[in-house]
Short mmCIF file of C-alpha atoms in Angstrom, two decimals:
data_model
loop_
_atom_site.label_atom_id
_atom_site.label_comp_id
_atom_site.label_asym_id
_atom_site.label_seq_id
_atom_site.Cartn_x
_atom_site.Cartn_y
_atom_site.Cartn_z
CA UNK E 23 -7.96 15.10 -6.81
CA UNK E 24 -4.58 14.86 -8.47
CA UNK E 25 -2.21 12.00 -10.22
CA UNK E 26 1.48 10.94 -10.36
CA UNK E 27 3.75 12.12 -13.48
CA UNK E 28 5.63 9.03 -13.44
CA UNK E 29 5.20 5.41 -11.29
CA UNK E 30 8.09 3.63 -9.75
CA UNK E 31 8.88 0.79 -11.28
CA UNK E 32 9.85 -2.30 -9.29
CA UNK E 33 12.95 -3.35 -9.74
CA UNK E 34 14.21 -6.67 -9.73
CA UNK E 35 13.53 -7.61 -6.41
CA UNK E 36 9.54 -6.88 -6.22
CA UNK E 37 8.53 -4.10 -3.40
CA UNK E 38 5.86 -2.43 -2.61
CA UNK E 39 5.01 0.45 -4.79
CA UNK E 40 3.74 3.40 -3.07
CA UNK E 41 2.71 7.28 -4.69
CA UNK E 42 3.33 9.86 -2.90
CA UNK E 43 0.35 12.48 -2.40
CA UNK E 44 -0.38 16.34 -1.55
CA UNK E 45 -1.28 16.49 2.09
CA UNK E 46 -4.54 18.17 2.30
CA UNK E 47 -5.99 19.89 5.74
CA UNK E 48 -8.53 18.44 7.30
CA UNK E 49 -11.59 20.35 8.56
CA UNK E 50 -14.90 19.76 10.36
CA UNK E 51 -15.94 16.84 12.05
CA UNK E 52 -12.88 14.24 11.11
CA UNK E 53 -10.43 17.19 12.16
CA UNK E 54 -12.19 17.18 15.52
CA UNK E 55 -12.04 13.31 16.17
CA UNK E 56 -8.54 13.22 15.28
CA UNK E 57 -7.99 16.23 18.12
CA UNK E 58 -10.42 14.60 20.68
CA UNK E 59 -9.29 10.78 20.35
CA UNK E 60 -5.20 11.21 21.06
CA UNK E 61 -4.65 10.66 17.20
CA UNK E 62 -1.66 12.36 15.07
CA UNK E 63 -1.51 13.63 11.61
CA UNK E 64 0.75 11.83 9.43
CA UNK E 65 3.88 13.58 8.35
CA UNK E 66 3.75 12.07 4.58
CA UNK E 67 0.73 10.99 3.25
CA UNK E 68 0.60 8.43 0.12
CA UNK E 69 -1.82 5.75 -1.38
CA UNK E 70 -0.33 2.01 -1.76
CA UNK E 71 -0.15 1.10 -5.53
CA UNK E 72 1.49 -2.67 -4.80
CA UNK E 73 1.54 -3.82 -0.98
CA UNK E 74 2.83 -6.18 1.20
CA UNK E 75 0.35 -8.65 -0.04
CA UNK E 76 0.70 -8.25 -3.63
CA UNK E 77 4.21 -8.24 -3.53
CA UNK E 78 4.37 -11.20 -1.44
CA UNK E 79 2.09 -13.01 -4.41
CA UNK E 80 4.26 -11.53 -7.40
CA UNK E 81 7.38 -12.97 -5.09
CA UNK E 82 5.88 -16.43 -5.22
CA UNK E 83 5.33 -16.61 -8.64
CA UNK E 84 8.52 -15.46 -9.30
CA UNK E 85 9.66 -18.13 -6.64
CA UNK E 86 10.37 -20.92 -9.64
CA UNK E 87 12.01 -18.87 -12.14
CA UNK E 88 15.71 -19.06 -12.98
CA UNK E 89 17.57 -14.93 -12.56
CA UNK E 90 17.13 -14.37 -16.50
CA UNK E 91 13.38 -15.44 -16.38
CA UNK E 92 12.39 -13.71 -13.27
CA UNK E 93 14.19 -10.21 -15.18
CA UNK E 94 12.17 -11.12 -18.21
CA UNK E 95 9.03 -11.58 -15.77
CA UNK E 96 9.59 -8.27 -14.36
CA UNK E 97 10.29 -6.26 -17.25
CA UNK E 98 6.94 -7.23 -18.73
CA UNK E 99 5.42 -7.15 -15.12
CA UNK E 100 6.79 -3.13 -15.26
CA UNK E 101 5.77 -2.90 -18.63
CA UNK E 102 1.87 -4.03 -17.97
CA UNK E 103 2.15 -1.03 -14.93
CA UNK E 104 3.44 1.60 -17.27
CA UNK E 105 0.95 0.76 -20.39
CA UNK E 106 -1.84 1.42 -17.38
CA UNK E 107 -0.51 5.37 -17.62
CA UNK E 108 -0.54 8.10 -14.55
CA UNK E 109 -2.52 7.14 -11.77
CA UNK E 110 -4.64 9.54 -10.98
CA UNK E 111 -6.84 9.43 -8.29
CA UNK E 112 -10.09 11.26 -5.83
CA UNK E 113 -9.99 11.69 -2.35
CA UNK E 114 -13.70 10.77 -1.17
CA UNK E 115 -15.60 11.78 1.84
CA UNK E 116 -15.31 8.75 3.69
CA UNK E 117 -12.85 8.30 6.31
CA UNK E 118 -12.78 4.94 8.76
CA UNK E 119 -11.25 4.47 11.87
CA UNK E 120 -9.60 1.33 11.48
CA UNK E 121 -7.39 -1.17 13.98
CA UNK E 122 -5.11 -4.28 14.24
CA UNK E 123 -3.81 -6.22 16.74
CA UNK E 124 -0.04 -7.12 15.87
CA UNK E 125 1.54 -10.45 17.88
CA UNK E 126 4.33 -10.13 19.80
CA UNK E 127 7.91 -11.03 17.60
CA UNK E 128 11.15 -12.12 18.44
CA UNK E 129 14.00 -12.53 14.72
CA UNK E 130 17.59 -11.91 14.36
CA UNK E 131 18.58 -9.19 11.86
CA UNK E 132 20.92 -8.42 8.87
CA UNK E 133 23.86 -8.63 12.22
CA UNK E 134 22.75 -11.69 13.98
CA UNK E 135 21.41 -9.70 16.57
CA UNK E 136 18.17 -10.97 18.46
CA UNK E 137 15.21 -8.70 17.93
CA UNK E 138 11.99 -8.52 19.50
CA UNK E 139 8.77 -6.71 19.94
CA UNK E 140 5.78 -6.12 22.27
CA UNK E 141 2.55 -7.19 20.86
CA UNK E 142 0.64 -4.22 20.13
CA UNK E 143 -2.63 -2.64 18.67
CA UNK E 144 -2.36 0.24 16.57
CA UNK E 145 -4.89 2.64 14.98
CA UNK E 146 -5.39 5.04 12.28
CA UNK E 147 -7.71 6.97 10.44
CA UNK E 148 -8.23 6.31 6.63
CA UNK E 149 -9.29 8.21 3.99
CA UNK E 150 -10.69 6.13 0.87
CA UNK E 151 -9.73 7.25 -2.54
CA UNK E 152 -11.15 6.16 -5.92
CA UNK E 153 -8.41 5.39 -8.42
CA UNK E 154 -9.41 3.31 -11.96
CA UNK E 155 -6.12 3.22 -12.36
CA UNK E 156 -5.12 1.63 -9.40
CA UNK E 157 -8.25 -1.27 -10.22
CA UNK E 158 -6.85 -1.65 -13.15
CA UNK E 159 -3.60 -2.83 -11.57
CA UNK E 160 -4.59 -5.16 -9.76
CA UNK E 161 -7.45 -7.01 -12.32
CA UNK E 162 -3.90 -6.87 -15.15
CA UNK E 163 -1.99 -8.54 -12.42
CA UNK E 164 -4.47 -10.91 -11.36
CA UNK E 165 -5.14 -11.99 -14.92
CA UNK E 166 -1.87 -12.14 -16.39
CA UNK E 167 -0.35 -13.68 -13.50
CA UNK E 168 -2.74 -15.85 -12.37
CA UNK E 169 -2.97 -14.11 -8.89
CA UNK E 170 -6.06 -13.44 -6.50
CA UNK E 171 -5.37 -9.68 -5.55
CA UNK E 172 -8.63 -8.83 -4.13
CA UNK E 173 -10.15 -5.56 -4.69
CA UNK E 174 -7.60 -2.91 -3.75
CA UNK E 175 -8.78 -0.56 -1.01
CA UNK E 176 -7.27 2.16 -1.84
CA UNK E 177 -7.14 4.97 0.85
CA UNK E 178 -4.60 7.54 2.70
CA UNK E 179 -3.81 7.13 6.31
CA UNK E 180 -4.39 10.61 7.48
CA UNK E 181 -3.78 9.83 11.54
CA UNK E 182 -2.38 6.95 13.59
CA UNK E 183 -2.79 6.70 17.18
CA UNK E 184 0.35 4.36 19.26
CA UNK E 185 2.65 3.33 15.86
CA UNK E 186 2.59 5.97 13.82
CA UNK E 187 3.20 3.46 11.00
CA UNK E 188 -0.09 2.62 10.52
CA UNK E 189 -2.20 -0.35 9.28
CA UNK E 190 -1.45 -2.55 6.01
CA UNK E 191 -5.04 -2.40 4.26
CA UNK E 192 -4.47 -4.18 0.66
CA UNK E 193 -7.67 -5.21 -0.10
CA UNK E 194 -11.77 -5.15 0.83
CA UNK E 195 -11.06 -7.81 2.71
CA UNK E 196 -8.47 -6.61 5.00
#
């Protein structure tokens, strides 16, 4: 159990929002699996407040808006967030070994250089966590902005296994 003192605010260029949690150790049963099945333990650990998905959604509505609109969109956008109060949240006793397959990409970056990479299928052990907070969030966003966010699953990666990024899980559906 624990909560955040303070939230980060998005800016004015949305991005994701993550908090930043105690690592705790892992015993028993899920501390074996992670041993036996190649995994590794994460270095940080932290529980996704706004992802990928949400942002991109608060991006589009914000697509239309001229720069002192969109500022006055995100103030009161931060200002819903804050009014919510710490997030605190539980760690349960579920974990989940989850996986996705990631296409093969080619882009150029910020220096015109061509970029690619491999397809690839990564895994990682979650943890869920229960945060009202967090639920709260999302149904403020949703009905304010006029935004399907799905229910947030909110959870820790505790282990990956080939990235050690991990796995973009927003929602139940995910």
């Amino acid at each position: 159990e624990g909560s955040s003192k303070e939230i980060i605010n998005i800016d004015y260029t949305p991005k994701t929002i993550l908090l930043p949690v105690e690592k705790q150790k892992l015993t028993g049963l899920i501390k074996k699996h992670i041993e036996d099945n190649g995994f590794a333990l994460k270095d940080e650990e932290h529980i996704t407040v706004i992802g990928w998905g949400l942002k991109a959604a608060i991006d589009k509505y914000l697509e239309e808006y001229t720069p002192e609109e969109r500022k006055a969109a995100i103030d009161k956008i931060n200002k819903w967030i804050a009014e919510v109060g710490p997030i605190k949240y539980k760690r349960l006793a579920e974990y989940y070994e989850v996986s996705k397959d990631y296409p093969a990409a080619e882009w150029v970056d910020e220096n015109g250089e061509e970029q690619s990479k491999p397809a690839e299928t990564r895994y990682s052990i979650i943890q869920r966590v229960y945060s009202s907070e967090i639920i709260k969030i999302n149904e403020i966003l949703s009905k304010e902005l006029g935004i399907d966010t799905g229910f947030p699953f909110s959870h820790i990666t505790v282990a990956t296994k080939g990235n050690p990024v991990g796995i973009g899980i927003a929602t139940e559906n995910d």
